[in-house]
PDB file of C-alpha atoms in Angstrom:
ATOM      1  CA  GLN S   1     101.088  80.149 108.014  1.00  0.00           C
ATOM      2  CA  LEU S   2      99.856  79.234 104.480  1.00  0.00           C
ATOM      3  CA  LEU S   3      97.605  81.832 102.873  1.00  0.00           C
ATOM      4  CA  SER S   4      94.752  79.844 101.299  1.00  0.00           C
ATOM      5  CA  THR S   5      93.397  80.743  97.886  1.00  0.00           C
ATOM      6  CA  ARG S   6      91.273  78.957  95.234  1.00  0.00           C
ATOM      7  CA  PHE S   7      94.479  77.185  94.168  1.00  0.00           C
ATOM      8  CA  ASN S   8      94.757  75.383  97.480  1.00  0.00           C
ATOM      9  CA  SER S   9      91.684  73.329  96.901  1.00  0.00           C
ATOM     10  CA  VAL S  10      90.980  69.818  95.629  1.00  0.00           C
ATOM     11  CA  VAL S  11      91.992  69.465  92.000  1.00  0.00           C
ATOM     12  CA  SER S  12      89.994  67.658  89.309  1.00  0.00           C
ATOM     13  CA  ALA S  13      91.138  65.400  86.499  1.00  0.00           C
ATOM     14  CA  HIS S  14      90.431  68.098  83.907  1.00  0.00           C
ATOM     15  CA  ARG S  15      93.770  69.747  83.259  1.00  0.00           C
ATOM     16  CA  VAL S  16      94.225  73.228  81.655  1.00  0.00           C
ATOM     17  CA  PHE S  17      97.427  74.517  80.213  1.00  0.00           C
ATOM     18  CA  ASP S  18      98.690  77.488  78.275  1.00  0.00           C
ATOM     19  CA  THR S  19     102.008  79.028  77.487  1.00  0.00           C
ATOM     20  CA  ARG S  20     103.652  82.420  76.620  1.00  0.00           C
ATOM     21  CA  ARG S  21     107.135  83.137  75.256  1.00  0.00           C
ATOM     22  CA  PHE S  22     109.415  86.026  76.128  1.00  0.00           C
ATOM     23  CA  GLY S  23     112.943  87.194  75.261  1.00  0.00           C
ATOM     24  CA  VAL S  24     115.708  86.577  77.727  1.00  0.00           C
ATOM     25  CA  GLU S  25     117.185  89.993  76.903  1.00  0.00           C
ATOM     26  CA  GLU S  26     113.823  91.558  77.900  1.00  0.00           C
ATOM     27  CA  PHE S  27     113.894  89.868  81.305  1.00  0.00           C
ATOM     28  CA  ASP S  28     117.526  91.004  81.537  1.00  0.00           C
ATOM     29  CA  ALA S  29     116.271  94.584  81.141  1.00  0.00           C
ATOM     30  CA  ILE S  30     113.467  94.032  83.666  1.00  0.00           C
ATOM     31  CA  ARG S  31     115.913  92.812  86.379  1.00  0.00           C
ATOM     32  CA  THR S  32     117.846  96.157  86.178  1.00  0.00           C
ATOM     33  CA  LEU S  33     114.894  97.866  87.831  1.00  0.00           C
ATOM     34  CA  VAL S  34     116.321  96.614  91.139  1.00  0.00           C
ATOM     35  CA  PRO S  35     120.155  96.629  91.601  1.00  0.00           C
ATOM     36  CA  GLY S  36     121.498  93.116  91.990  1.00  0.00           C
ATOM     37  CA  ALA S  37     118.237  91.397  90.952  1.00  0.00           C
ATOM     38  CA  SER S  38     118.549  88.288  88.734  1.00  0.00           C
ATOM     39  CA  ILE S  39     116.584  87.129  85.717  1.00  0.00           C
ATOM     40  CA  ASN S  40     115.017  84.494  88.038  1.00  0.00           C
ATOM     41  CA  ASP S  41     113.831  87.282  90.334  1.00  0.00           C
ATOM     42  CA  ALA S  42     112.289  89.094  87.384  1.00  0.00           C
ATOM     43  CA  VAL S  43     110.444  85.921  86.289  1.00  0.00           C
ATOM     44  CA  LEU S  44     109.023  85.460  89.802  1.00  0.00           C
ATOM     45  CA  ALA S  45     107.938  89.134  89.882  1.00  0.00           C
ATOM     46  CA  VAL S  46     106.119  88.846  86.567  1.00  0.00           C
ATOM     47  CA  CYS S  47     104.328  85.718  87.784  1.00  0.00           C
ATOM     48  CA  GLY S  48     103.433  87.527  90.988  1.00  0.00           C
ATOM     49  CA  GLY S  49     102.017  90.396  88.985  1.00  0.00           C
ATOM     50  CA  ALA S  50      99.889  88.065  86.876  1.00  0.00           C
ATOM     51  CA  LEU S  51      98.468  86.476  90.027  1.00  0.00           C
ATOM     52  CA  ARG S  52      97.594  89.837  91.452  1.00  0.00           C
ATOM     53  CA  LYS S  53      95.814  90.870  88.244  1.00  0.00           C
ATOM     54  CA  HIS S  54      93.918  87.571  88.037  1.00  0.00           C
ATOM     55  CA  LEU S  55      92.839  87.422  91.652  1.00  0.00           C
ATOM     56  CA  GLN S  56      91.914  91.116  91.632  1.00  0.00           C
ATOM     57  CA  ALA S  57      89.780  90.627  88.473  1.00  0.00           C
ATOM     58  CA  ILE S  58      87.744  87.850  90.081  1.00  0.00           C
ATOM     59  CA  GLY S  59      87.426  89.645  93.454  1.00  0.00           C
ATOM     60  CA  GLU S  60      89.645  87.116  95.389  1.00  0.00           C
ATOM     61  CA  LEU S  61      92.856  89.106  95.945  1.00  0.00           C
ATOM     62  CA  PRO S  62      94.106  88.479  99.559  1.00  0.00           C
ATOM     63  CA  GLU S  63      95.427  91.401 101.629  1.00  0.00           C
ATOM     64  CA  SER S  64      98.615  89.361 102.296  1.00  0.00           C
ATOM     65  CA  SER S  65     101.187  88.115  99.754  1.00  0.00           C
ATOM     66  CA  LEU S  66     100.877  84.731  98.066  1.00  0.00           C
ATOM     67  CA  THR S  67     103.858  82.447  98.608  1.00  0.00           C
ATOM     68  CA  ALA S  68     105.453  80.321  95.942  1.00  0.00           C
ATOM     69  CA  VAL S  69     107.850  77.465  96.370  1.00  0.00           C
ATOM     70  CA  THR S  70     110.634  77.535  93.751  1.00  0.00           C
ATOM     71  CA  PRO S  71     113.903  75.708  93.184  1.00  0.00           C
ATOM     72  CA  LEU S  72     117.200  77.408  94.087  1.00  0.00           C
ATOM     73  CA  ASN S  73     120.678  76.091  93.431  1.00  0.00           C
ATOM     74  CA  PRO S  74     123.145  77.843  95.740  1.00  0.00           C
ATOM     75  CA  ARG S  75     126.075  75.868  94.419  1.00  0.00           C
ATOM     76  CA  ARG S  76     125.448  77.074  90.848  1.00  0.00           C
ATOM     77  CA  HIS S  77     125.556  80.677  91.963  1.00  0.00           C
ATOM     78  CA  ALA S  78     128.949  79.785  93.510  1.00  0.00           C
ATOM     79  CA  GLY S  79     130.152  78.443  90.240  1.00  0.00           C
ATOM     80  CA  ASP S  80     129.348  74.818  90.894  1.00  0.00           C
ATOM     81  CA  GLU S  81     127.249  73.233  88.053  1.00  0.00           C
ATOM     82  CA  SER S  82     125.845  70.609  90.430  1.00  0.00           C
ATOM     83  CA  ARG S  83     122.114  69.785  89.808  1.00  0.00           C
ATOM     84  CA  SER S  84     121.301  69.558  93.530  1.00  0.00           C
ATOM     85  CA  PHE S  85     118.928  72.287  94.763  1.00  0.00           C
ATOM     86  CA  THR S  86     116.781  73.370  97.625  1.00  0.00           C
ATOM     87  CA  TRP S  87     113.185  74.506  97.492  1.00  0.00           C
ATOM     88  CA  LEU S  88     112.666  78.089  98.686  1.00  0.00           C
ATOM     89  CA  ARG S  89     109.580  79.743  99.860  1.00  0.00           C
ATOM     90  CA  VAL S  90     109.251  83.245  98.271  1.00  0.00           C
ATOM     91  CA  GLN S  91     106.586  85.861  98.936  1.00  0.00           C
ATOM     92  CA  LEU S  92     105.538  87.101  95.544  1.00  0.00           C
ATOM     93  CA  GLY S  93     104.359  90.536  96.649  1.00  0.00           C
ATOM     94  CA  THR S  94     100.831  90.057  95.214  1.00  0.00           C
ATOM     95  CA  GLU S  95      99.492  92.566  97.741  1.00  0.00           C
ATOM     96  CA  LEU S  96     101.828  95.301  96.280  1.00  0.00           C
ATOM     97  CA  ASP S  97     100.525  97.534  93.526  1.00  0.00           C
ATOM     98  CA  ASP S  98     104.005  98.853  92.686  1.00  0.00           C
ATOM     99  CA  PRO S  99     105.738  96.413  90.381  1.00  0.00           C
ATOM    100  CA  VAL S 100     109.266  97.595  91.360  1.00  0.00           C
ATOM    101  CA  ARG S 101     108.562  97.103  95.053  1.00  0.00           C
ATOM    102  CA  ARG S 102     107.392  93.617  94.220  1.00  0.00           C
ATOM    103  CA  LEU S 103     110.698  92.844  92.430  1.00  0.00           C
ATOM    104  CA  ALA S 104     112.646  94.369  95.278  1.00  0.00           C
ATOM    105  CA  LEU S 105     110.792  92.202  97.798  1.00  0.00           C
ATOM    106  CA  ILE S 106     111.511  89.036  95.793  1.00  0.00           C
ATOM    107  CA  HIS S 107     115.235  89.907  95.294  1.00  0.00           C
ATOM    108  CA  GLU S 108     115.626  90.593  99.018  1.00  0.00           C
ATOM    109  CA  GLN S 109     114.510  87.027  99.807  1.00  0.00           C
ATOM    110  CA  THR S 110     116.529  85.175  97.093  1.00  0.00           C
ATOM    111  CA  ALA S 111     119.571  87.244  97.931  1.00  0.00           C
ATOM    112  CA  ALA S 112     119.293  86.320 101.644  1.00  0.00           C
ATOM    113  CA  ALA S 113     118.916  82.613 100.709  1.00  0.00           C
ATOM    114  CA  LEU S 114     122.112  82.781  98.678  1.00  0.00           C
ATOM    115  CA  GLY S 115     124.105  84.839 101.165  1.00  0.00           C
ATOM    116  CA  PRO S 116     126.878  83.354 103.332  1.00  0.00           C
ATOM    117  CA  ASP S 117     124.560  83.671 106.407  1.00  0.00           C
ATOM    118  CA  ALA S 118     121.611  81.937 104.755  1.00  0.00           C
ATOM    119  CA  ALA S 119     119.508  79.845 107.140  1.00  0.00           C
ATOM    120  CA  PRO S 120     118.554  76.221 106.144  1.00  0.00           C
ATOM    121  CA  HIS S 121     115.468  76.050 103.993  1.00  0.00           C
ATOM    122  CA  ALA S 122     112.306  74.427 105.260  1.00  0.00           C
ATOM    123  CA  ALA S 123     112.072  72.244 102.159  1.00  0.00           C
ATOM    124  CA  ASP S 124     115.326  70.651 100.989  1.00  0.00           C
ATOM    125  CA  SER S 125     115.607  68.132  98.243  1.00  0.00           C
ATOM    126  CA  GLY S 126     117.674  67.081  95.266  1.00  0.00           C
ATOM    127  CA  ASP S 127     114.962  64.992  93.601  1.00  0.00           C
ATOM    128  CA  GLY S 128     112.353  67.651  92.825  1.00  0.00           C
ATOM    129  CA  SER S 129     109.995  66.800  95.815  1.00  0.00           C
ATOM    130  CA  HIS S 130     109.020  69.526  98.205  1.00  0.00           C
ATOM    131  CA  GLN S 131     107.131  69.813 101.509  1.00  0.00           C
ATOM    132  CA  ALA S 132     107.061  73.566 102.006  1.00  0.00           C
ATOM    133  CA  ALA S 133     103.657  75.150 102.611  1.00  0.00           C
ATOM    134  CA  ALA S 134     102.906  77.473  99.677  1.00  0.00           C
ATOM    135  CA  SER S 135     100.064  78.757  97.640  1.00  0.00           C
ATOM    136  CA  LEU S 136     101.609  77.628  94.311  1.00  0.00           C
ATOM    137  CA  ALA S 137     104.899  76.312  92.754  1.00  0.00           C
ATOM    138  CA  ILE S 138     107.203  77.852  90.088  1.00  0.00           C
ATOM    139  CA  SER S 139     109.680  75.383  88.620  1.00  0.00           C
ATOM    140  CA  SER S 140     112.358  76.074  86.047  1.00  0.00           C
ATOM    141  CA  ARG S 141     114.450  74.146  83.614  1.00  0.00           C
ATOM    142  CA  MET S 142     117.167  75.125  80.971  1.00  0.00           C
ATOM    143  CA  GLN S 143     117.803  73.154  77.758  1.00  0.00           C
ATOM    144  CA  SER S 144     120.641  73.370  75.295  1.00  0.00           C
ATOM    145  CA  LEU S 145     119.969  73.598  71.593  1.00  0.00           C
ATOM    146  CA  LEU S 146     118.505  70.350  70.121  1.00  0.00           C
ATOM    147  CA  SER S 147     117.978  69.288  66.586  1.00  0.00           C
ATOM    148  CA  LEU S 148     116.946  66.156  64.588  1.00  0.00           C
ATOM    149  CA  GLY S 149     118.839  66.030  61.259  1.00  0.00           C
ATOM    150  CA  SER S 150     118.490  69.418  59.708  1.00  0.00           C
ATOM    151  CA  ALA S 151     115.441  70.297  61.722  1.00  0.00           C
ATOM    152  CA  ARG S 152     116.078  72.372  64.910  1.00  0.00           C
ATOM    153  CA  MET S 153     113.701  72.506  67.803  1.00  0.00           C
ATOM    154  CA  THR S 154     112.316  75.997  68.068  1.00  0.00           C
ATOM    155  CA  TYR S 155     111.034  76.001  71.678  1.00  0.00           C
ATOM    156  CA  PHE S 156     109.724  73.729  74.380  1.00  0.00           C
ATOM    157  CA  SER S 157     107.306  74.111  77.274  1.00  0.00           C
ATOM    158  CA  ALA S 158     106.300  71.816  80.092  1.00  0.00           C
ATOM    159  CA  ILE S 159     103.058  70.662  81.779  1.00  0.00           C
ATOM    160  CA  MET S 160     103.741  70.240  85.479  1.00  0.00           C
ATOM    161  CA  PRO S 161     101.854  67.955  87.952  1.00  0.00           C
ATOM    162  CA  ILE S 162      99.387  69.515  90.285  1.00  0.00           C
ATOM    163  CA  ALA S 163      97.839  68.039  93.391  1.00  0.00           C
ATOM    164  CA  ASP S 164      95.261  68.729  96.080  1.00  0.00           C
ATOM    165  CA  GLY S 165      96.354  71.811  97.896  1.00  0.00           C
ATOM    166  CA  MET S 166      98.695  72.837  95.093  1.00  0.00           C
ATOM    167  CA  GLY S 167      96.431  73.491  92.166  1.00  0.00           C
ATOM    168  CA  LEU S 168      98.616  75.932  90.200  1.00  0.00           C
ATOM    169  CA  VAL S 169     102.207  75.437  88.912  1.00  0.00           C
ATOM    170  CA  PHE S 170     104.227  77.690  86.643  1.00  0.00           C
ATOM    171  CA  ALA S 171     106.665  75.716  84.475  1.00  0.00           C
ATOM    172  CA  VAL S 172     109.468  77.999  83.324  1.00  0.00           C
ATOM    173  CA  THR S 173     111.701  76.776  80.554  1.00  0.00           C
ATOM    174  CA  SER S 174     114.656  78.529  78.917  1.00  0.00           C
ATOM    175  CA  TYR S 175     115.750  77.745  75.372  1.00  0.00           C
ATOM    176  CA  ASP S 176     117.481  79.498  72.494  1.00  0.00           C
ATOM    177  CA  GLY S 177     117.181  83.003  73.932  1.00  0.00           C
ATOM    178  CA  ARG S 178     113.619  82.522  75.027  1.00  0.00           C
ATOM    179  CA  ILE S 179     111.943  82.186  78.445  1.00  0.00           C
ATOM    180  CA  ILE S 180     108.732  80.210  78.219  1.00  0.00           C
ATOM    181  CA  ILE S 181     106.262  80.445  81.091  1.00  0.00           C
ATOM    182  CA  SER S 182     103.546  77.769  81.117  1.00  0.00           C
ATOM    183  CA  PRO S 183     100.844  77.614  83.867  1.00  0.00           C
ATOM    184  CA  THR S 184      99.190  74.315  84.659  1.00  0.00           C
ATOM    185  CA  SER S 185      95.975  73.977  86.697  1.00  0.00           C
ATOM    186  CA  CYS S 186      92.537  72.324  86.390  1.00  0.00           C
ATOM    187  CA  ARG S 187      89.449  73.947  84.827  1.00  0.00           C
ATOM    188  CA  GLU S 188      87.552  74.150  88.124  1.00  0.00           C
ATOM    189  CA  LEU S 189      90.322  76.378  89.714  1.00  0.00           C
ATOM    190  CA  LEU S 190      91.398  78.190  86.414  1.00  0.00           C
ATOM    191  CA  PRO S 191      88.336  78.196  84.057  1.00  0.00           C
ATOM    192  CA  ASP S 192      89.991  80.590  81.538  1.00  0.00           C
ATOM    193  CA  PRO S 193      93.665  79.735  81.106  1.00  0.00           C
ATOM    194  CA  GLU S 194      93.942  81.947  78.045  1.00  0.00           C
ATOM    195  CA  ALA S 195      92.785  85.033  80.004  1.00  0.00           C
ATOM    196  CA  PHE S 196      95.232  84.103  82.760  1.00  0.00           C
ATOM    197  CA  THR S 197      98.201  83.967  80.443  1.00  0.00           C
ATOM    198  CA  GLN S 198      97.088  87.329  78.862  1.00  0.00           C
ATOM    199  CA  GLN S 199      97.371  88.622  82.417  1.00  0.00           C
ATOM    200  CA  LEU S 200     100.801  87.080  82.557  1.00  0.00           C
ATOM    201  CA  ARG S 201     101.781  88.946  79.405  1.00  0.00           C
ATOM    202  CA  ASP S 202     100.185  92.154  80.758  1.00  0.00           C
ATOM    203  CA  SER S 203     102.353  91.864  83.866  1.00  0.00           C
ATOM    204  CA  PHE S 204     105.400  91.322  81.690  1.00  0.00           C
ATOM    205  CA  GLN S 205     104.619  94.329  79.469  1.00  0.00           C
ATOM    206  CA  GLU S 206     104.140  96.496  82.577  1.00  0.00           C
ATOM    207  CA  TYR S 207     107.649  95.571  83.886  1.00  0.00           C
ATOM    208  CA  LEU S 208     109.176  96.020  80.423  1.00  0.00           C
ATOM    209  CA  ALA S 209     107.694  99.443  79.926  1.00  0.00           C
ATOM    210  CA  LEU S 210     109.186 100.522  83.267  1.00  0.00           C
ATOM    211  CA  ALA S 211     112.557  99.104  82.310  1.00  0.00           C
ATOM    212  CA  ARG S 212     112.615 100.881  78.933  1.00  0.00           C
ATOM    213  CA  ALA S 213     111.559 104.124  80.480  1.00  0.00           C
ATOM    214  CA  LYS S 214     114.409 104.012  83.034  1.00  0.00           C
ATOM    215  CA  PRO S 215     117.015 106.698  82.231  1.00  0.00           C
ATOM    216  CA  ALA S 216     120.156 105.223  80.722  1.00  0.00           C
ATOM    217  CA  ARG S 217     123.434 105.482  82.770  1.00  0.00           C
ATOM    218  CA  LYS S 218     125.746 108.226  81.684  1.00  0.00           C
ATOM    219  CA  PRO S 219     129.340 106.991  80.810  1.00  0.00           C
ATOM    220  CA  ARG S 220     131.879 107.899  83.431  1.00  0.00           C
ATOM    221  CA  SER S 221     134.286 110.660  82.440  1.00  0.00           C
ATOM    222  CA  ALA S 222     137.995 109.778  82.186  1.00  0.00           C
TER     223      ALA S 222
END
């Protein structure tokens, strides 16, 4: 059953958008907090942490987890570069105060979806549409290096479409060693997008501090 939040309301025509840039190597460090977790798991966990901070700050944090719908390409994980994908519903662990437990919860779900005994997903598409009930969407795209003459593109972000009942979307783009996370909403549902993306950065810094404080593995003796 869909957990309803302010983002599952009617959207207006007044769009709001902001973006934050992070290092891929930093997300690579964050994912090591949970054995087997991927960079994608780490991105979902950071977004979940930002949502927790935001809804807690405005007194609207639900007791249960918010659910995101996000694209997953099982063939790519198997070595197939096909662009077809499924939409996976993922609980973001917004009810969890422990960031590592949140990442572990997310990894458990994505690992099950990629496993040999994975069940068919409720929302399955190759064209970007989805019908899964969720509180928000998190979509991702990778881009190879681009240039125009001698000028090289430094980074790119995306503004994603929102709709009634799905009033918040995180666009995640990857380019030139950077991961760019860009929330899109409307001003009635997200009046202060700059404060929200600061909470996104706070969530990221919380994870990164934990990753850097983790004891380094000792080399095996011969």
